[in-house]
Amino acid sequence: MSQVNRLSGGLVDRETALDFSFDGKRYQGVAGDTLASALLANGVRLMGRSFKYHRPRGVLSAGSEEPNALVELRDGARREPNTRATCVELYDGLLANSQNRIGSLRFDAMAVNDLLSPFLAAGFYYKTFMWPRAFWEKVYEPIIRNAAGLGRLSKQEDPDSYDKGFLHCDLLIVGAGPAGLAAALTAGRSGKRVILADEDFRMGGRLNCETFALGDQSGADWAAATVAELTGMDNVRLLPRTTVLGAFDHGIYAAVERVSDHLTQPAANRVRQTLWRIYASRTLLTAGATERPVAFENNDRPGIMLAGAMRSYANRWAVTPGQKVAVFTNNDDGLRTAVDLAAKGVTIAAVIDSRKDATPLEGFNHLRGALVVNSRGRLGLREISVRLADGSLHKIACDALGVSGGWNPNVQLTCHQRGRPVWDDTLAAFVPGGSLPTGMSVAGAAMGDMTTTGALVSGARAAMEALELSGSAPDMPQAEDAPCSPTPLWFVSEGKGRAWVDLQNDVTVKDVKLSHQEGFVSVEHLKRYTTLGMATDQGKTSNVTALAVMAELTGKTIPETGTTIFRPPYTPVAIGAFAGRSSGKDFRPTRLTPSHKWAGEQGAEFVEVGAWLRAQWFPKAGESSWRQSVDREVLAVRKSVGVCDVTTLGKIDVQGADAATFLNRIYCNGFAKLAVGKVRYGLMLREDGMAMDDGTAARMAEDHFVVTTTTANAVGISRHMEFARQCLWPDLDVTLISTTEAWAQYAVAGPNARKLLQKIVDPEFDISNEAFPFMGCGEITVCGGLRARLFRISFSGELAFELAVPTQYGDALIRRLMAEGEEFDVVAYGTETLGVLRIEKGHAAGNELNGQTSALNLGMGRMVSKKKDSIGSILSEREGMTADRHRFVGFKAVNAGDAVVAGAHLMNKGSVENAANDQGWVSSAAYSPVLGSSIGIGFLVDGDTRLGEIMVAANPLEGSSVNVEVVSAHFVDPDGERLRG
Amino acid sequence: MDNLKAITPLGSSTPRQDQVAGVTLVENCDVALASVAQRMGATISGLDLPAVGKSLAGDPFSVFWTAPGQWMIEAPMNSHEDIVPALLQHLDGAVSITEQSGGWARFDISGEGTIPVLERLVMLDLDALQPGDTARSTLDHIGVFLIRRGAQKFTLYAPRSSAASLHHALLQAMRAVL
């Protein structure tokens, strides 16, 4: 089909033909078209099926308010449902399909819903599907969802990427119509930093859609010239194709820029969309206004659209929606549609004007005091019925009808901080009022200045005021200044059929009446009962009309009836834009240990520990399960020596004359008297007395300690200590700084640990047991002079050291340790082996220090020094805590083949496995290759006095409860001879 | 002195350099770092310490502000690798000095288009930063120090363990924008 409805003129590039397809049929449009304008140009009026009743629908508007013309755009993984044809910039090869239909668009099988409509009124499913209750989820809901769907998701991964970004400006201008352009020109010339955003791909707003002159230029030419001037300004950033979708706190706005949506697909490395966070000192909302329809019986047929949209199609896109057009209006603005289309050679069948006293429009069949009361045409408008002023019914053949019920200022962004718009009687519309978001002002049609002159002048003035500019605003060209004062007409009450209010959610005047009849009078109830305004268009063309209907029913005024709240986003946003780069493996950044590269070369399995990737185990050839690798690593450490990267533990450098005093208050046990060159285990309590974290503090000098924390709590403890330093004890001379990342630290553990280290520690440093005993520490050099720190501490229970070098040498050090350790059959071990070793030794870790345990529970009650005050010390003595009899003990499977499971709860043998009989729980468990048995550690009521008792470790979830013997948590070397050796 | 060989934060023996259109991203390993914090009531002399949000370039020590009473000192790695003793000798007054060379990865990004790249990654108002200004911020969830060195030249310091993630984020933005 050729472009039968293409007119002359317009702002399109006829030289650039673009091929596209809709529902499998090929068409041609031109550059500058939207999908909607191109379809209309080709005589396609039927573009979709309605949400609930599957009524045939065509395009209603020419902008982002579109409720009807929703299509599935593109195919494959890029298929995007519910795309508004009015916002899709045509590109060559564009592929679109209609949605929400079974069969073809012309013969949708689900159209049977329309015949069943008497049963499907508002709230029908609340009433109909009440019983049987079990049917709701399994039967009713799937059927309803299938019938009342919108488009289909591709269910494939989004192949495109999305950026986020941050912009700052003195003035953010939202909307580039006459008011926005005038404001941008004013602000731009002042040198202030300006951002001008517009959702359209061509800036100018209504100036591109009307035939008014601005001075001696056309509106479109003036807009283009202004945009050109703004483009040349370094301080002005133009963001076309960008929707400001929300006003947030403190002058922060979100905007989505459609970077590549007008292309077949994004260019290599380019994003599809960018979500901007805009920090604006001031914001000027110049978002214009949206025309509203008048509801009448069967007002939803393809071909019936907003009168202003009809002008947009004719003037901007050189398209007429039909060959014989009628107009139905309650205001002078609607008359312009007839004039403009007639000027383009389109036949105007009639102008139906609800106002009896309207000035006659010369040369037109201007029917004053008349109403459109019904329409006909199954898949598109063929005829309208008009009730004339004399009461007679008149049928008029036409294939398009432009409807204008007046204009509603686009107040949405003013309401995002719960501001309530106020009613303007002259405009018969809500205008911004009450408290606006911080720093926001409004101008132009968005403020109710409905003329071009009003928009230009108020835009320029608002920019001056917002930026507190002195002098006078730039001169604006002469433009039309006709007042817009519609005679309110919301719906035509004649007729028994359905008059549509919310076209996207299929809500009719009758539904609003039903809502009223059933007592849902509050607008918030009306909205939820009828689903009015709850579709993806957020009721841009329907909310006020529905309020007017409800107002009439309740006998209140519209402002008394109230408004619902507008919330971001202004228009629908792809979830991908919110995710930005945070998807897949890039969801969050990772932290890599100093030995990461080497571990990777060894084929290590990595595990996420917070943001860290740590080696979990190091599989060797021939090992088919992780247990084999871990058993081998454990036995090798116990037998000879192993090396583990422990860099991830938090390290905090504590310096100052009061460093010891500070730590004495942070830790529950004593630190004041720790000698230089010594390390001490320390337990920190929370203020409420519960155990918080444990670790060590090494005294490097009188006024210098290095504190370690668990990996998981490194940041939290750092924050806690800073809080104590800055807020609790600002009088102490102490400085803190994290050095977690600055040192690569390796645990070297096992009977041969010293022998291995002696090969790399420079000979002037004596690390014999006498010179460097258990819990010693010192600054040394290794490998011929490299500065290093050595700590004789043990998490495994073996003779062990932790050796730290500046992180850049961490990779070289692990390679050296492994090479030098060959003669001792050294192994590298990961976090699994680390866990087995510490469970065998009975050392608490994250599972035990989970925020729900006390020092008493952990068997460290006596560590809480009463000779001093420390954080949590007093509250650890409260009754609720001292009364808790859970004690830290070990468990060993009675049958060697049974597995003890962490999380299992302990029951007395023979008792019913339930919460009432709960005696405690297993917090950590492992298979101990040393003991040849599964073991666990955990908390048992009076556990310290129940050693030898046989209990049940209940795991009813998996149906595997096993018998365990209560034992000391120190399975290996309970006397600590090895680590002191 | 020692016979262990350092590797770069990105895990190589030589610093990485990337160029996309006019923007260059360099992994800079030529800098030794130490943090310096003022002890209570002390005045530090021997080095000019910049005010809040500022940095001072010098030879051999450059300084940027990091927190109240706390600064980071930069010095050439080849001459000042063992930076703590060097600083102790240089500074007078009660001061806490902590070696940080291994703790941070430094990336220098420069050239035409640097700001469009950075504005996709950091929330700071880059126009408001003058050459020499420094700020603490986050980039792709990673805490960073950002120093503006010139009109189109910035330094980013990020925790060394996150160097690969940071580099990935920067390079991705460079490719997306330039």
XYZ file of N, CA and C in Angstrom, chain A residues 106-301:
588
model
N -7.286 -8.232 13.013
C -8.635 -7.949 12.502
C -9.676 -8.910 13.083
N -9.256 -10.170 13.305
C -10.200 -11.160 13.825
C -9.654 -11.776 15.106
N -9.605 -10.979 16.137
C -9.081 -11.420 17.435
C -10.135 -12.286 18.133
N -9.785 -13.562 18.388
C -10.740 -14.482 19.017
C -11.169 -13.994 20.397
N -10.291 -13.251 21.048
C -10.635 -12.791 22.395
C -11.647 -11.647 22.369
N -11.995 -11.192 21.178
C -12.993 -10.119 21.089
C -14.323 -10.577 21.662
N -14.474 -11.906 21.885
C -15.681 -12.421 22.538
C -15.884 -11.755 23.900
N -14.799 -11.312 24.505
C -14.905 -10.605 25.785
C -15.827 -9.400 25.670
N -15.802 -8.793 24.491
C -16.602 -7.584 24.314
C -18.090 -7.934 24.422
N -18.460 -9.147 23.900
C -19.858 -9.577 23.991
C -20.208 -9.932 25.435
N -19.208 -10.367 26.184
C -19.448 -10.759 27.577
C -19.340 -9.569 28.523
N -19.185 -8.391 27.956
C -18.879 -7.231 28.789
C -19.856 -7.008 29.950
N -21.141 -7.333 29.797
C -22.017 -7.117 30.960
C -21.546 -7.881 32.195
N -20.785 -8.967 31.975
C -20.309 -9.760 33.117
C -18.915 -9.322 33.587
N -18.311 -8.445 32.841
C -16.907 -8.131 33.096
C -16.705 -6.699 33.581
N -17.740 -6.127 34.157
C -17.624 -4.731 34.588
C -16.594 -4.585 35.702
N -16.359 -3.350 36.113
C -15.354 -3.090 37.145
C -15.614 -3.964 38.361
N -14.543 -4.533 38.884
C -14.649 -5.320 40.110
C -15.224 -6.712 39.892
N -15.420 -7.097 38.604
C -16.097 -8.383 38.378
C -15.331 -9.540 38.993
N -14.041 -9.467 38.949
C -13.344 -10.650 39.448
C -13.291 -10.697 40.964
N -13.466 -9.532 41.599
C -13.565 -9.574 43.054
C -14.821 -10.345 43.466
N -15.841 -10.198 42.637
C -17.130 -10.789 42.983
C -17.249 -12.215 42.448
N -16.727 -12.409 41.232
C -16.981 -13.659 40.524
C -16.106 -14.806 41.005
N -14.869 -14.490 41.271
C -13.915 -15.575 41.517
C -13.629 -15.759 43.004
N -14.656 -15.556 43.818
C -14.490 -15.680 45.258
C -14.339 -17.134 45.688
N -14.972 -18.060 44.960
C -14.956 -19.451 45.394
C -14.862 -20.371 44.204
N -14.445 -21.598 44.328
C -13.757 -22.053 45.538
C -12.405 -21.353 45.648
N -12.007 -21.118 46.863
C -10.816 -20.291 47.082
C -9.585 -20.833 46.384
N -9.464 -22.155 46.419
C -8.265 -22.775 45.869
C -8.151 -22.560 44.360
N -9.290 -22.207 43.733
C -9.259 -22.033 42.284
C -8.538 -20.758 41.850
N -8.428 -19.813 42.784
C -7.906 -18.513 42.372
C -6.539 -18.633 41.718
N -5.604 -19.224 42.479
C -4.230 -19.250 41.995
C -4.052 -20.189 40.806
N -4.759 -21.342 40.876
C -4.512 -22.389 39.881
C -5.329 -22.209 38.607
N -6.544 -21.706 38.728
C -7.454 -21.692 37.587
C -7.774 -20.273 37.107
N -8.323 -19.472 37.992
C -8.811 -18.167 37.547
C -7.690 -17.225 37.122
N -6.708 -17.121 37.988
C -5.684 -16.119 37.708
C -4.971 -16.368 36.373
N -4.556 -17.634 36.090
C -3.892 -17.849 34.796
C -4.792 -17.499 33.621
N -6.088 -17.805 33.740
C -7.002 -17.507 32.625
C -7.104 -16.000 32.436
N -7.270 -15.297 33.546
C -7.431 -13.844 33.458
C -6.166 -13.210 32.910
N -5.032 -13.688 33.419
C -3.772 -13.099 32.949
C -3.575 -13.330 31.460
N -3.980 -14.511 31.017
C -3.814 -14.825 29.615
C -4.710 -13.955 28.748
N -5.936 -13.714 29.242
C -6.895 -12.958 28.447
C -6.605 -11.470 28.480
N -6.229 -10.979 29.638
C -6.086 -9.543 29.806
C -4.626 -9.152 29.854
N -3.898 -9.649 28.911
C -2.468 -9.370 28.936
C -2.154 -8.131 28.155
N -0.900 -7.778 28.144
C -0.432 -6.774 27.206
C 0.509 -7.524 26.276
N 1.651 -6.950 25.983
C 2.564 -7.644 25.074
C 3.304 -8.770 25.763
N 4.015 -9.543 24.952
C 4.780 -10.675 25.479
C 6.240 -10.278 25.688
N 6.797 -10.762 26.786
C 8.232 -10.572 27.014
C 9.002 -11.555 26.145
N 10.219 -11.201 25.804
C 11.012 -12.119 24.985
C 11.483 -13.307 25.813
N 11.578 -13.119 27.130
C 12.102 -14.140 28.044
C 13.532 -14.533 27.698
N 14.208 -13.667 26.988
C 15.624 -13.901 26.711
C 16.416 -12.789 27.380
N 17.710 -13.053 27.535
C 18.558 -12.050 28.154
C 18.618 -10.804 27.270
N 18.571 -9.657 27.880
C 18.655 -8.406 27.127
C 20.043 -8.292 26.506
N 20.125 -8.236 25.178
C 21.454 -8.207 24.557
C 22.130 -6.833 24.647
N 21.388 -5.834 25.056
C 21.950 -4.480 25.061
C 22.491 -4.107 26.433
N 23.338 -3.095 26.441
C 23.826 -2.600 27.723
C 23.286 -1.191 27.961
N 23.359 -0.807 29.210
C 22.785 0.465 29.651
C 23.804 1.165 30.533
N 23.862 2.465 30.411
C 24.761 3.247 31.247
C 23.949 4.008 32.284
N 24.661 4.394 33.328
C 24.101 5.389 34.229
C 25.069 6.555 34.219
N 24.605 7.708 34.628
C 25.517 8.836 34.671
C 24.984 9.909 35.593
N 25.818 10.895 35.820
C 25.521 11.948 36.791
C 25.763 13.304 36.144
N 24.772 14.176 36.183
C 24.921 15.505 35.602
C 24.577 16.553 36.662
N 25.205 17.700 36.515
C 24.984 18.798 37.453
C 24.663 20.054 36.649
N 23.772 20.877 37.157
C 23.470 22.112 36.439
C 22.884 23.160 37.375
N 22.906 24.397 36.882
C 22.247 25.473 37.615
C 20.748 25.444 37.366
N 20.400 25.069 36.136
C 18.979 25.044 35.790
C 18.691 23.844 34.889
N 17.784 23.021 35.359
C 17.290 21.917 34.531
C 15.947 22.344 33.958
N 15.816 22.280 32.645
C 14.556 22.646 32.006
C 13.941 21.373 31.433
N 12.743 21.076 31.874
C 12.089 19.834 31.476
C 11.042 20.147 30.421
N 11.374 19.856 29.176
C 10.451 20.111 28.081
C 10.937 21.248 27.213
N 11.047 20.982 25.908
C 11.615 21.979 24.993
C 10.574 22.505 24.019
N 9.408 22.833 24.559
C 8.419 23.548 23.763
C 8.749 25.036 23.803
N 7.791 25.906 23.445
C 8.090 27.342 23.433
C 8.582 27.866 24.787
N 7.957 27.418 25.873
C 8.379 27.914 27.195
C 9.781 27.416 27.528
N 10.045 26.159 27.274
C 11.350 25.581 27.584
C 12.455 26.195 26.744
N 12.176 26.415 25.461
C 13.197 27.018 24.592
C 13.465 28.467 25.001
N 12.399 29.199 25.334
C 12.590 30.592 25.767
C 13.407 30.632 27.056
N 13.126 29.694 27.957
C 13.857 29.647 29.217
C 15.320 29.276 28.972
N 15.550 28.312 28.087
C 16.920 27.866 27.812
C 17.731 28.980 27.175
N 17.075 29.726 26.285
C 17.754 30.840 25.631
C 18.157 31.891 26.672
N 17.235 32.200 27.565
C 17.489 33.182 28.611
C 18.611 32.722 29.529
N 18.492 31.489 29.994
C 19.484 30.967 30.937
C 20.820 30.742 30.239
N 20.754 30.250 29.018
C 21.986 29.948 28.280
C 22.796 31.197 28.022
N 22.137 32.244 27.632
C 22.847 33.497 27.339
C 23.454 34.107 28.600
N 22.934 33.721 29.768
C 23.493 34.270 31.012
C 24.787 33.567 31.402
N 25.093 32.471 30.724
C 26.318 31.746 31.015
C 26.168 30.656 32.063
N 24.970 30.532 32.631
C 24.752 29.500 33.650
C 24.729 28.116 33.002
N 24.974 27.117 33.835
C 24.953 25.751 33.311
C 23.506 25.271 33.191
N 23.126 24.936 31.985
C 21.735 24.613 31.691
C 21.638 23.223 31.064
N 20.646 22.469 31.494
C 20.315 21.215 30.808
C 18.882 21.352 30.321
N 18.694 21.100 29.037
C 17.354 21.136 28.454
C 17.032 19.731 27.954
N 16.043 19.124 28.566
C 15.696 17.745 28.213
C 14.308 17.707 27.597
N 14.165 16.874 26.570
C 12.854 16.700 25.955
C 12.701 15.265 25.501
N 11.500 14.720 25.691
C 11.322 13.304 25.350
C 11.276 13.075 23.848
N 11.010 14.102 23.097
C 10.898 13.975 21.643
C 12.287 13.974 20.999
N 12.359 13.465 19.759
C 13.648 13.513 19.065
C 13.835 14.846 18.348
N 12.772 15.605 18.258
C 12.884 16.944 17.667
C 12.376 17.944 18.700
N 13.220 18.861 19.081
C 12.816 19.829 20.086
C 11.898 20.882 19.471
N 11.020 21.426 20.291
C 10.099 22.451 19.793
C 8.678 22.258 20.292
N 8.364 21.033 20.700
C 7.030 20.774 21.248
C 5.946 21.139 20.262
N 4.935 21.859 20.731
C 3.801 22.210 19.862
C 4.195 23.145 18.731
N 5.357 23.806 18.865
C 5.761 24.709 17.769
C 5.926 23.933 16.469
N 6.256 22.655 16.588
C 6.418 21.826 15.390
C 5.085 21.301 14.869
N 4.035 21.542 15.638
C 2.754 20.925 15.301
C 1.682 21.939 14.902
N 2.012 23.213 15.047
C 1.020 24.238 14.762
C 1.478 25.081 13.578
N 0.560 25.889 13.090
C 0.879 26.718 11.932
C 1.118 28.176 12.316
N 1.170 28.427 13.635
C 1.373 29.819 14.073
C 2.722 30.337 13.623
N 2.764 31.652 13.447
C 4.049 32.291 13.165
C 4.627 32.836 14.467
N 5.946 32.825 14.551
C 6.637 33.523 15.631
C 7.430 34.633 14.953
N 6.963 35.852 15.100
C 7.565 36.934 14.352
C 7.382 36.638 12.877
N 8.474 36.686 12.116
C 8.342 36.416 10.687
C 8.744 34.975 10.333
N 8.881 34.149 11.362
C 9.244 32.756 11.101
C 8.068 31.853 11.436
N 8.129 30.636 10.912
C 7.163 29.652 11.386
C 7.628 29.204 12.776
N 6.720 28.639 13.555
C 7.076 28.163 14.884
C 8.199 27.146 14.814
N 8.113 26.230 13.848
C 9.122 25.184 13.716
C 10.484 25.783 13.372
N 10.482 26.796 12.491
C 11.758 27.435 12.106
C 12.373 28.160 13.311
N 11.513 28.836 14.089
C 12.032 29.522 15.276
C 12.624 28.508 16.250
N 11.922 27.385 16.422
C 12.422 26.347 17.328
C 13.772 25.837 16.830
N 13.869 25.589 15.531
C 15.124 25.054 14.973
C 16.255 26.058 15.146
N 15.948 27.348 14.904
C 16.982 28.373 15.049
C 17.423 28.490 16.506
N 16.458 28.397 17.412
C 16.791 28.481 18.838
C 17.638 27.293 19.267
N 17.256 26.105 18.815
C 18.040 24.915 19.144
C 19.454 25.059 18.594
N 19.567 25.628 17.401
C 20.901 25.820 16.809
C 21.740 26.762 17.671
N 21.128 27.840 18.137
C 21.879 28.761 19.000
C 22.296 28.086 20.303
N 21.381 27.321 20.880
C 21.683 26.631 22.140
C 22.785 25.587 21.945
N 22.764 24.940 20.793
C 23.782 23.917 20.507
C 25.179 24.532 20.527
N 25.254 25.791 20.146
C 26.552 26.458 20.099
C 27.051 26.930 21.458
N 26.240 26.767 22.473
C 26.648 27.264 23.800
C 27.293 26.128 24.607
N 28.520 26.358 25.088
C 29.218 25.330 25.868
C 28.528 25.048 27.194
N 27.819 26.045 27.700
C 27.206 25.897 29.022
C 25.816 25.279 28.965
N 25.359 24.958 27.747
C 24.026 24.367 27.612
C 24.159 22.943 27.092
N 23.487 22.049 27.752
C 23.508 20.656 27.306
C 22.099 20.297 26.859
N 21.973 19.930 25.598
C 20.669 19.555 25.073
C 20.533 18.042 25.159
N 19.440 17.601 25.729
C 19.187 16.166 25.834
C 17.873 15.831 25.134
N 17.909 15.685 23.804
C 16.708 15.202 23.132
C 16.543 13.708 23.419
N 15.366 13.159 23.097
C 15.077 11.733 23.349
C 15.278 11.395 24.820
N 15.074 12.365 25.683
C 15.329 12.150 27.111
C 14.097 12.519 27.930
N 13.598 11.551 28.675
C 12.427 11.797 29.522
C 12.873 11.990 30.965
N 12.532 13.133 31.520
C 12.765 13.320 32.957
C 11.628 12.593 33.649
N 11.954 11.521 34.333
C 10.900 10.624 34.781
C 10.538 10.746 36.248
N 11.324 11.493 36.989
C 10.952 11.622 38.388
C 11.673 12.765 39.060
N 10.984 13.381 40.023
C 11.604 14.412 40.860
C 11.850 13.792 42.221
N 13.101 13.769 42.637
C 13.445 13.126 43.902
C 13.943 14.176 44.895
N 14.489 13.705 46.013
C 14.835 14.638 47.084
C 15.941 15.612 46.684
N 15.942 16.759 47.291
C 17.042 17.727 47.214
C 17.391 18.146 45.785
N 16.395 18.280 44.932
C 16.682 18.751 43.583
C 17.350 17.715 42.700
N 17.124 16.453 42.995
C 17.694 15.390 42.157
C 16.595 14.833 41.256
N 16.930 14.705 39.984
C 15.970 14.210 38.997
C 16.552 13.002 38.285
N 15.680 12.114 37.877
C 16.120 10.986 37.060
C 15.621 11.213 35.650
N 16.465 10.915 34.694
C 16.086 11.077 33.295
C 16.655 9.909 32.507
N 15.867 9.397 31.593
C 16.374 8.310 30.757
C 16.549 8.824 29.329
N 17.767 8.678 28.837
C 18.090 9.112 27.471
C 18.075 7.893 26.568
N 17.260 7.945 25.539
C 17.186 6.817 24.607
C 18.262 7.000 23.547
N 19.424 6.492 23.851
C 20.606 6.753 23.030
C 20.512 6.069 21.672
N 20.033 4.841 21.676
C 20.087 4.050 20.432
C 18.741 3.476 20.019
N 17.669 3.875 20.660
C 16.369 3.284 20.345
C 15.871 3.639 18.946
N 16.471 4.659 18.349
C 16.038 5.039 17.010
C 16.874 4.325 15.946
N 17.705 3.377 16.391
C 18.525 2.608 15.468
C 18.066 1.154 15.493
N 18.438 0.423 14.461
C 18.068 -0.998 14.422
C 18.591 -1.686 15.665
N 19.833 -1.439 15.983
C 20.413 -1.890 17.245
C 21.586 -0.981 17.583
N 21.968 -0.923 18.853
C 23.061 -0.011 19.212
C 24.348 -0.361 18.464
N 25.122 0.661 18.149
C 26.423 0.424 17.527
C 27.316 -0.316 18.513
N 28.400 -0.881 18.018
C 29.307 -1.664 18.860
C 29.734 -0.854 20.076
N 29.661 -1.465 21.242
C 30.059 -0.856 22.519
C 29.126 0.247 23.009
N 28.186 0.652 22.159
C 27.303 1.737 22.569
C 26.129 1.177 23.371
N 25.612 2.027 24.253
C 24.499 1.588 25.080
C 23.173 1.858 24.378
N 22.147 1.174 24.850
C 20.814 1.439 24.317
C 20.230 2.687 24.978
N 20.375 2.761 26.293
C 19.832 3.914 27.017
C 20.784 4.303 28.142
N 20.695 5.555 28.542
C 21.467 6.018 29.699
C 20.503 6.618 30.717
N 20.642 6.156 31.936
C 19.823 6.720 33.012
C 20.657 7.781 33.726
N 20.221 9.024 33.614
C 20.969 10.126 34.231
C 20.385 10.475 35.588
N 21.263 10.721 36.520
C 20.841 11.339 37.776
C 21.288 12.791 37.662
N 20.329 13.699 37.694
C 20.644 15.110 37.470
C 20.518 15.874 38.789
N 21.605 16.494 39.179
C 21.603 17.347 40.375
C 21.378 18.770 39.884
N 20.201 19.307 40.161
C 19.858 20.629 39.638
C 19.678 21.614 40.789
N 20.384 22.743 40.695
C 20.158 23.778 41.710
C 18.719 24.274 41.609
N 18.286 24.519 40.374
C 16.898 24.907 40.139
C 16.365 24.096 38.964
N 15.048 23.931 38.968
C 14.412 23.188 37.876
C 13.213 23.972 37.382
N 13.074 23.998 36.077
C 11.918 24.650 35.475
C 11.143 23.600 34.694
N 9.913 23.390 35.108
C 9.070 22.421 34.427
C 8.301 23.125 33.321
N 8.611 22.770 32.096
C 7.906 23.330 30.942
C 7.441 22.154 30.096
N 6.690 21.278 30.741
C 6.328 20.001 30.107
C 5.054 20.101 29.279
N 4.499 21.317 29.180
C 3.343 21.484 28.309
C 2.068 20.937 28.912
N 1.136 20.595 28.028
C -0.172 20.130 28.461
C -0.599 18.966 27.579
N -1.527 18.197 28.090
C -2.048 17.056 27.329
C -3.524 17.286 27.074
N -3.900 17.084 25.822
C -5.308 17.282 25.487
C -6.128 16.132 26.063
N -7.378 16.439 26.406
C -8.220 15.371 26.949
C -9.406 15.144 26.014
N -9.833 13.889 25.915
C -10.970 13.596 25.047
C -12.288 13.875 25.765
N -13.364 13.788 25.026
C -14.706 13.828 25.601
C -15.267 12.420 25.420
N -15.818 11.871 26.491
C -16.340 10.509 26.404
C -17.738 10.516 25.815
N -17.952 9.637 24.853
C -19.307 9.418 24.334
C -19.388 7.949 23.918
N -20.586 7.503 23.601
C -20.779 6.090 23.305
C -19.917 5.668 22.111
N -19.180 4.584 22.310
C -18.303 4.051 21.255
C -17.274 5.075 20.764
N -16.700 5.769 21.720
C -15.711 6.808 21.379
C -14.306 6.227 21.221
N -14.222 4.892 21.108
C -12.897 4.281 21.088
C -12.543 3.678 19.742
N -13.293 3.976 18.706
C -13.004 3.312 17.430
C -11.740 3.888 16.771
